Amino acid sequence: MALLSGRTQLHPTSGHSRPRPASRALVVVRAQIASKQAVVLVGDIGGTNARLSTWLTDLGSTKATQLHAKTYPTSSHETFDDVVTTFLSEPAVRENPPHAAALAIAGAVVQNRCEMTNISWVVDGDALQKHHGFCVRLLNDFEAVGYGIPALEPSDLVVLNDAQPLPEAPKVVMGPGTGLGAAQLMWDTGMKAYRVWPGEGAHATFAPRGWKQKALARYATDLYGHCEIEQVACGSGLELIYEFLLTDETANRPELLGKTQKKTAPQISGAALEGSDPLAVEAVDLMYAIVGAEAGAMALRCLAKGGVYIAGGITPKLLPRVQAGSLLEGFLMRNGRAPFHKILTETPLFVIKNETVGQIGAREFAKRLL
């Protein structure tokens, strides 16, 4: 591999046949590689903002130091390549240019390319690599979360089911946020590391348990013509559940009439934590019973004895309600499923408190590109 302007050039025939003259940045890069360190570019690309940062990483551990970070409104640039070019021109980045980049993006990544839905950007990792001269890989946002899990500390986790994780066993990560993300981690014996496989299982049909969940499924189906798991297990799903409870509960509880109205997900969450609205408490508990059931189903599909991890932006904020038990009860499948219940009691279940796990994962994945 030839070093080019402080970057690792993976394709010498793609336009640069010889190294450019030595520079201070190139000397820095050589010193970094000799000391088992490297600079990586990490990205978090959403519909509103693109967040980029460079990190000096230790190739032999998960230690890393942030060198520079910048947030760019997506509306201020016609293409993502423009954003990258602007970021790379920053003096702090020119001083310590990246050797590789991993970009977490909220969307489906196919062949290192993502057509974003909320904005007109098409993010093409191969084109970025060709333009800027270092390896670039796009990751689905939950794929990035998956790569962050092995790098987490015990203090980053809350244990809900205290079983012992089996080394090299499959792991599952999922969690509600804007949508319901999910991925599986499988051990690669050749790499001696986990590989992450994202999926779109959240769009499978919701399988309700008990009369209330069945009534919720009918309510959602009447509204949308179909009820996916994600529709009742994310931020907007929490709002839907609350609306359902308003129509369902007030019919049987006249004292609630005139005292409740539709709420946003943050309002429902706040009221549930305060205990000021019993329907908000019930809505949160019902949603996490559904999340727990889906987590249990995912655990059974791959025998995730390495652990099931609940991530996403909502769960850490609702931790007191989550620890109250509905998520674990949904996960364990106690009623009428004895053989499967035993498997799940032996499967660790965690909540990830560290909300930067996706950034950690992208950073760790970028190191694999070197």
Short mmCIF file of C-alpha atoms in Angstrom, two decimals:
data_model
loop_
_atom_site.label_atom_id
_atom_site.label_comp_id
_atom_site.label_asym_id
_atom_site.label_seq_id
_atom_site.Cartn_x
_atom_site.Cartn_y
_atom_site.Cartn_z
CA MET A 1 0.00 0.00 0.00
CA ALA A 2 1.32 3.43 -0.96
CA LEU A 3 0.86 6.43 1.30
CA LEU A 4 -0.63 9.36 -0.55
CA SER A 5 -0.91 12.79 1.11
CA GLY A 6 -1.08 11.09 4.45
CA ARG A 7 -3.71 8.57 3.37
CA THR A 8 -3.67 4.91 2.51
CA GLN A 9 -4.06 4.57 -1.26
CA LEU A 10 -5.73 1.24 -1.91
CA HIS A 11 -5.88 1.52 -5.68
CA PRO A 12 -2.57 2.89 -7.03
CA THR A 13 -3.83 2.53 -10.62
CA SER A 14 -6.87 4.74 -10.07
CA GLY A 15 -5.14 7.98 -10.97
CA HIS A 16 -2.01 8.29 -8.81
CA SER A 17 0.96 6.19 -9.92
CA ARG A 18 3.55 7.57 -7.52
CA PRO A 19 3.61 9.15 -4.05
CA ARG A 20 3.46 12.90 -3.82
CA PRO A 21 6.47 14.69 -2.32
CA ALA A 22 6.96 14.14 1.39
CA SER A 23 5.18 16.60 3.65
CA ARG A 24 4.83 17.19 7.35
CA ALA A 25 1.49 15.36 7.28
CA LEU A 26 3.11 12.37 5.58
CA VAL A 27 5.85 12.27 8.23
CA VAL A 28 3.15 12.32 10.92
CA VAL A 29 1.31 9.46 9.24
CA ARG A 30 4.43 7.30 9.00
CA ALA A 31 5.17 7.93 12.66
CA GLN A 32 1.60 7.01 13.58
CA ILE A 33 1.67 3.72 11.68
CA ALA A 34 5.07 2.83 13.17
CA SER A 35 3.60 3.36 16.65
CA LYS A 36 0.51 1.26 15.82
CA GLN A 37 -1.75 4.30 15.62
CA ALA A 38 -3.89 5.64 12.80
CA VAL A 39 -6.28 8.49 12.11
CA VAL A 40 -9.78 7.50 11.01
CA LEU A 41 -12.72 9.55 9.80
CA VAL A 42 -16.07 8.79 11.41
CA GLY A 43 -19.40 10.02 10.05
CA ASP A 44 -22.98 10.12 11.28
CA ILE A 45 -25.23 11.09 8.38
CA GLY A 46 -28.87 11.93 9.02
CA GLY A 47 -31.60 13.79 7.21
CA THR A 48 -30.88 17.08 8.99
CA ASN A 49 -27.17 17.02 9.84
CA ALA A 50 -23.97 15.31 8.76
CA ARG A 51 -21.53 14.94 11.67
CA LEU A 52 -17.89 14.22 10.85
CA SER A 53 -14.96 13.67 13.19
CA THR A 54 -11.39 12.44 13.04
CA TRP A 55 -9.87 10.21 15.69
CA LEU A 56 -6.36 9.09 16.54
CA THR A 57 -6.89 5.41 17.28
CA ASP A 58 -4.77 2.73 18.90
CA LEU A 59 -4.74 -0.23 16.52
CA GLY A 60 -4.13 -2.68 19.36
CA SER A 61 -6.99 -1.57 21.63
CA THR A 62 -10.19 0.47 21.68
CA LYS A 63 -8.42 3.62 22.91
CA ALA A 64 -9.05 6.71 20.79
CA THR A 65 -8.64 10.48 20.99
CA GLN A 66 -10.88 12.84 19.05
CA LEU A 67 -8.83 15.26 16.95
CA HIS A 68 -11.50 17.34 15.23
CA ALA A 69 -15.28 17.37 14.82
CA LYS A 70 -17.74 19.40 12.79
CA THR A 71 -21.49 19.32 12.14
CA TYR A 72 -22.85 20.39 8.75
CA PRO A 73 -26.54 21.04 8.00
CA THR A 74 -27.45 18.86 5.04
CA SER A 75 -29.41 21.74 3.52
CA SER A 76 -26.22 23.78 3.10
CA HIS A 77 -24.52 21.36 0.68
CA GLU A 78 -25.72 19.90 -2.61
CA THR A 79 -23.89 16.60 -2.11
CA PHE A 80 -22.26 14.70 0.72
CA ASP A 81 -18.98 14.74 -1.21
CA ASP A 82 -19.05 18.53 -0.84
CA VAL A 83 -19.31 18.07 2.93
CA VAL A 84 -16.34 15.68 3.01
CA THR A 85 -14.26 18.01 0.84
CA THR A 86 -15.04 20.94 3.15
CA PHE A 87 -14.17 18.91 6.24
CA LEU A 88 -10.88 17.64 4.79
CA SER A 89 -9.86 21.22 4.05
CA GLU A 90 -10.03 22.15 7.75
CA PRO A 91 -6.50 22.96 9.01
CA ALA A 92 -6.79 20.48 11.90
CA VAL A 93 -7.73 17.71 9.46
CA ARG A 94 -5.02 18.63 6.95
CA GLU A 95 -2.53 18.36 9.81
CA ASN A 96 -3.69 14.82 10.64
CA PRO A 97 -5.47 13.42 7.56
CA PRO A 98 -7.45 10.18 7.81
CA HIS A 99 -6.28 6.81 6.55
CA ALA A 100 -9.79 5.32 6.31
CA ALA A 101 -13.42 6.28 6.89
CA ALA A 102 -16.56 4.57 8.15
CA LEU A 103 -19.82 6.47 7.75
CA ALA A 104 -22.97 5.47 9.65
CA ILE A 105 -26.07 6.39 7.71
CA ALA A 106 -29.77 6.10 8.51
CA GLY A 107 -30.85 4.12 5.47
CA ALA A 108 -30.41 0.97 3.48
CA VAL A 109 -26.82 0.50 2.29
CA VAL A 110 -26.47 -1.58 -0.88
CA GLN A 111 -23.02 -2.16 -2.42
CA ASN A 112 -21.49 0.68 -0.42
CA ARG A 113 -24.14 3.13 -1.64
CA CYS A 114 -27.19 4.71 -0.02
CA GLU A 115 -30.00 6.75 -1.56
CA MET A 116 -31.27 8.86 1.31
CA THR A 117 -35.03 9.22 1.65
CA ASN A 118 -35.46 12.54 3.49
CA ILE A 119 -33.00 14.48 1.32
CA SER A 120 -31.85 14.19 -2.29
CA TRP A 121 -28.36 12.95 -1.45
CA VAL A 122 -26.93 9.76 -2.89
CA VAL A 123 -23.96 8.76 -0.74
CA ASP A 124 -21.54 6.57 -2.70
CA GLY A 125 -18.65 5.15 -0.69
CA ASP A 126 -16.72 3.93 -3.73
CA ALA A 127 -16.92 7.35 -5.39
CA LEU A 128 -15.77 9.04 -2.18
CA GLN A 129 -12.87 6.60 -1.97
CA LYS A 130 -11.81 7.30 -5.54
CA HIS A 131 -12.05 11.07 -5.04
CA HIS A 132 -10.28 11.37 -1.70
CA GLY A 133 -7.76 8.53 -1.86
CA PHE A 134 -8.58 6.57 1.29
CA CYS A 135 -10.85 3.60 1.91
CA VAL A 136 -14.49 4.55 2.63
CA ARG A 137 -17.26 2.23 3.81
CA LEU A 138 -20.90 3.03 4.51
CA LEU A 139 -22.65 1.34 7.41
CA ASN A 140 -26.33 1.17 8.24
CA ASP A 141 -26.77 3.04 11.52
CA PHE A 142 -27.59 -0.11 13.51
CA GLU A 143 -24.75 -1.94 11.79
CA ALA A 144 -22.47 0.70 13.31
CA VAL A 145 -24.09 0.13 16.70
CA GLY A 146 -23.36 -3.59 16.32
CA TYR A 147 -19.67 -2.98 15.70
CA GLY A 148 -19.58 -0.82 18.82
CA ILE A 149 -20.88 -3.52 21.16
CA PRO A 150 -17.62 -5.50 21.60
CA ALA A 151 -15.86 -2.24 22.51
CA LEU A 152 -18.28 -1.27 25.29
CA GLU A 153 -17.29 -1.23 28.95
CA PRO A 154 -19.42 -2.91 31.66
CA SER A 155 -20.35 0.58 32.89
CA ASP A 156 -21.98 1.25 29.50
CA LEU A 157 -24.56 -1.49 30.12
CA VAL A 158 -27.53 -2.13 32.39
CA VAL A 159 -28.19 -5.82 33.02
CA LEU A 160 -31.83 -6.92 32.75
CA ASN A 161 -31.30 -10.69 32.52
CA ASP A 162 -28.16 -11.69 34.40
CA ALA A 163 -27.02 -14.71 32.39
CA GLN A 164 -23.40 -15.33 31.43
CA PRO A 165 -22.58 -14.39 27.80
CA LEU A 166 -20.89 -17.23 25.91
CA PRO A 167 -17.66 -16.24 24.12
CA GLU A 168 -17.96 -16.08 20.32
CA ALA A 169 -21.71 -16.84 20.47
CA PRO A 170 -24.15 -14.84 18.32
CA LYS A 171 -25.36 -11.50 19.62
CA VAL A 172 -28.42 -9.40 18.77
CA VAL A 173 -28.88 -5.64 18.97
CA MET A 174 -32.16 -3.82 18.48
CA GLY A 175 -33.98 -0.82 19.80
CA PRO A 176 -36.61 1.84 19.30
CA GLY A 177 -35.77 5.32 18.11
CA THR A 178 -37.15 7.12 15.07
CA GLY A 179 -37.73 3.58 13.78
CA LEU A 180 -36.93 0.14 15.14
CA GLY A 181 -33.37 -0.85 14.24
CA ALA A 182 -31.95 -4.35 14.47
CA ALA A 183 -28.83 -6.33 13.61
CA GLN A 184 -27.14 -9.65 14.36
CA LEU A 185 -23.49 -10.17 15.29
CA MET A 186 -21.83 -13.40 14.17
CA TRP A 187 -18.31 -14.49 15.10
CA ASP A 188 -15.89 -14.75 12.17
CA THR A 189 -13.30 -17.38 13.07
CA GLY A 190 -10.92 -16.21 10.33
CA MET A 191 -10.99 -12.58 11.45
CA LYS A 192 -11.28 -13.51 15.14
CA ALA A 193 -13.87 -10.77 15.47
CA TYR A 194 -17.61 -10.21 15.13
CA ARG A 195 -19.20 -9.32 11.82
CA VAL A 196 -22.51 -7.46 11.85
CA TRP A 197 -25.50 -8.24 9.65
CA PRO A 198 -28.23 -5.57 9.67
CA GLY A 199 -31.77 -6.39 8.68
CA GLU A 200 -35.24 -5.00 8.12
CA GLY A 201 -37.11 -7.39 10.41
CA ALA A 202 -38.87 -4.44 12.03
CA HIS A 203 -41.13 -4.33 8.97
CA ALA A 204 -42.40 -7.86 9.59
CA THR A 205 -46.01 -8.24 10.68
CA PHE A 206 -46.62 -7.57 14.38
CA ALA A 207 -47.51 -10.76 16.28
CA PRO A 208 -49.57 -9.58 19.27
CA ARG A 209 -49.82 -11.38 22.61
CA GLY A 210 -52.87 -11.09 24.79
CA TRP A 211 -56.13 -9.28 24.22
CA LYS A 212 -54.78 -5.73 24.60
CA GLN A 213 -52.00 -6.18 22.05
CA LYS A 214 -54.50 -7.82 19.70
CA ALA A 215 -56.80 -4.82 20.08
CA LEU A 216 -53.83 -2.52 19.40
CA ALA A 217 -53.00 -4.49 16.24
CA ARG A 218 -56.59 -4.11 15.02
CA TYR A 219 -56.46 -0.37 15.79
CA ALA A 220 -53.24 0.06 13.77
CA THR A 221 -54.55 -2.11 10.94
CA ASP A 222 -57.72 -0.01 10.71
CA LEU A 223 -55.53 3.10 10.37
CA TYR A 224 -52.83 1.80 8.02
CA GLY A 225 -54.20 -1.38 6.46
CA HIS A 226 -51.41 -3.43 8.05
CA CYS A 227 -49.53 -3.48 11.35
CA GLU A 228 -45.75 -3.84 11.27
CA ILE A 229 -43.69 -4.34 14.42
CA GLU A 230 -42.04 -0.96 13.92
CA GLN A 231 -45.41 0.82 13.91
CA VAL A 232 -45.90 -0.09 17.58
CA ALA A 233 -42.25 -0.13 18.74
CA CYS A 234 -40.64 3.25 18.08
CA GLY A 235 -41.19 6.93 18.87
CA SER A 236 -44.22 7.34 16.61
CA GLY A 237 -45.36 3.89 17.76
CA LEU A 238 -45.45 5.13 21.35
CA GLU A 239 -47.74 7.96 20.22
CA LEU A 240 -49.94 5.44 18.40
CA ILE A 241 -50.18 3.25 21.50
CA TYR A 242 -51.16 6.24 23.61
CA GLU A 243 -53.88 7.21 21.12
CA PHE A 244 -55.13 3.63 21.18
CA LEU A 245 -55.27 3.62 24.98
CA LEU A 246 -57.20 6.90 24.94
CA THR A 247 -59.93 5.32 22.84
CA ASP A 248 -59.78 1.96 24.60
CA GLU A 249 -59.41 2.94 28.25
CA THR A 250 -61.75 5.95 28.41
CA ALA A 251 -64.62 3.70 27.33
CA ASN A 252 -64.14 1.70 30.55
CA ARG A 253 -62.78 4.44 32.82
CA PRO A 254 -65.10 7.48 32.77
CA GLU A 255 -62.84 9.36 35.19
CA LEU A 256 -60.31 9.76 32.35
CA LEU A 257 -62.76 11.57 30.07
CA GLY A 258 -61.74 15.16 29.54
CA LYS A 259 -58.48 14.69 31.44
CA THR A 260 -56.35 13.28 28.66
CA GLN A 261 -55.44 14.31 25.14
CA LYS A 262 -53.00 13.22 22.46
CA LYS A 263 -49.35 13.62 23.38
CA THR A 264 -46.03 13.54 21.57
CA ALA A 265 -43.49 10.82 22.35
CA PRO A 266 -41.38 13.15 24.58
CA GLN A 267 -44.52 14.22 26.46
CA ILE A 268 -45.59 10.60 26.96
CA SER A 269 -42.11 9.65 28.13
CA GLY A 270 -41.94 12.55 30.57
CA ALA A 271 -45.38 11.84 32.01
CA ALA A 272 -44.53 8.15 32.39
CA LEU A 273 -41.33 8.93 34.30
CA GLU A 274 -43.15 11.42 36.53
CA GLY A 275 -46.06 9.04 37.04
CA SER A 276 -48.41 11.95 36.35
CA ASP A 277 -50.43 10.15 33.64
CA PRO A 278 -51.41 6.49 34.11
CA LEU A 279 -52.06 6.08 30.39
CA ALA A 280 -48.52 7.27 29.63
CA VAL A 281 -47.13 4.69 32.05
CA GLU A 282 -49.26 2.01 30.43
CA ALA A 283 -48.23 3.10 26.91
CA VAL A 284 -44.52 2.89 27.73
CA ASP A 285 -44.92 -0.48 29.44
CA LEU A 286 -46.95 -1.84 26.54
CA MET A 287 -44.39 -0.69 23.98
CA TYR A 288 -41.53 -2.29 25.89
CA ALA A 289 -43.45 -5.53 26.28
CA ILE A 290 -43.63 -5.56 22.47
CA VAL A 291 -39.93 -4.66 22.13
CA GLY A 292 -39.07 -7.41 24.61
CA ALA A 293 -41.09 -10.00 22.71
CA GLU A 294 -39.37 -9.11 19.45
CA ALA A 295 -35.97 -9.21 21.18
CA GLY A 296 -36.80 -12.69 22.46
CA ALA A 297 -37.87 -13.81 18.99
CA MET A 298 -34.62 -12.50 17.50
CA ALA A 299 -32.64 -14.27 20.22
CA LEU A 300 -34.33 -17.57 19.39
CA ARG A 301 -33.71 -17.16 15.65
CA CYS A 302 -29.93 -17.19 16.11
CA LEU A 303 -29.56 -18.58 19.67
CA ALA A 304 -27.99 -15.32 20.82
CA LYS A 305 -26.16 -16.71 23.85
CA GLY A 306 -23.64 -13.91 23.42
CA GLY A 307 -26.30 -11.48 24.56
CA VAL A 308 -29.21 -9.33 23.42
CA TYR A 309 -28.60 -5.58 23.56
CA ILE A 310 -31.30 -2.91 23.55
CA ALA A 311 -30.05 0.34 22.02
CA GLY A 312 -31.68 3.38 20.43
CA GLY A 313 -32.27 6.91 21.58
CA ILE A 314 -35.42 6.28 23.61
CA THR A 315 -34.51 3.46 26.00
CA PRO A 316 -31.75 5.14 28.08
CA LYS A 317 -34.10 8.05 28.78
CA LEU A 318 -36.84 5.67 29.96
CA LEU A 319 -34.59 3.40 31.99
CA PRO A 320 -36.62 3.51 35.24
CA ARG A 321 -39.74 2.31 33.39
CA VAL A 322 -37.74 -0.23 31.39
CA GLN A 323 -36.30 -1.66 34.60
CA ALA A 324 -39.82 -1.94 35.99
CA GLY A 325 -40.08 -5.20 34.09
CA SER A 326 -42.30 -5.19 31.00
CA LEU A 327 -39.35 -5.53 28.60
CA LEU A 328 -37.91 -8.51 30.47
CA GLU A 329 -41.33 -10.15 30.81
CA GLY A 330 -41.93 -9.79 27.09
CA PHE A 331 -38.46 -11.17 26.38
CA LEU A 332 -38.76 -14.29 28.56
CA MET A 333 -42.00 -15.64 27.03
CA ARG A 334 -43.11 -17.27 30.27
CA ASN A 335 -46.64 -18.31 29.34
CA GLY A 336 -46.97 -21.67 27.61
CA ARG A 337 -43.51 -21.74 26.01
CA ALA A 338 -41.46 -23.76 28.51
CA PRO A 339 -38.63 -25.00 26.24
CA PHE A 340 -38.12 -21.56 24.71
CA HIS A 341 -38.49 -19.83 28.06
CA LYS A 342 -35.56 -21.89 29.37
CA ILE A 343 -33.36 -20.86 26.43
CA LEU A 344 -34.21 -17.21 27.01
CA THR A 345 -33.57 -17.35 30.77
CA GLU A 346 -30.02 -18.42 29.81
CA THR A 347 -29.66 -15.52 27.32
CA PRO A 348 -28.16 -12.27 28.66
CA LEU A 349 -30.24 -9.12 28.14
CA PHE A 350 -28.73 -5.65 28.39
CA VAL A 351 -29.68 -2.03 27.85
CA ILE A 352 -26.92 0.09 26.29
CA LYS A 353 -26.59 3.36 28.22
CA ASN A 354 -23.79 4.77 26.10
CA GLU A 355 -25.53 6.74 23.36
CA THR A 356 -22.29 7.11 21.37
CA VAL A 357 -22.14 3.37 20.66
CA GLY A 358 -22.76 3.96 16.94
CA GLN A 359 -19.84 6.37 16.76
CA ILE A 360 -17.66 3.87 18.62
CA GLY A 361 -18.71 1.16 16.19
CA ALA A 362 -17.95 3.21 13.09
CA ARG A 363 -14.56 4.07 14.56
CA GLU A 364 -13.76 0.42 15.31
CA PHE A 365 -14.90 -0.65 11.84
CA ALA A 366 -12.74 2.01 10.18
CA LYS A 367 -9.68 0.44 11.84
CA ARG A 368 -10.47 -2.82 10.04
CA LEU A 369 -10.01 -1.03 6.72
CA LEU A 370 -6.35 -0.26 7.36
#
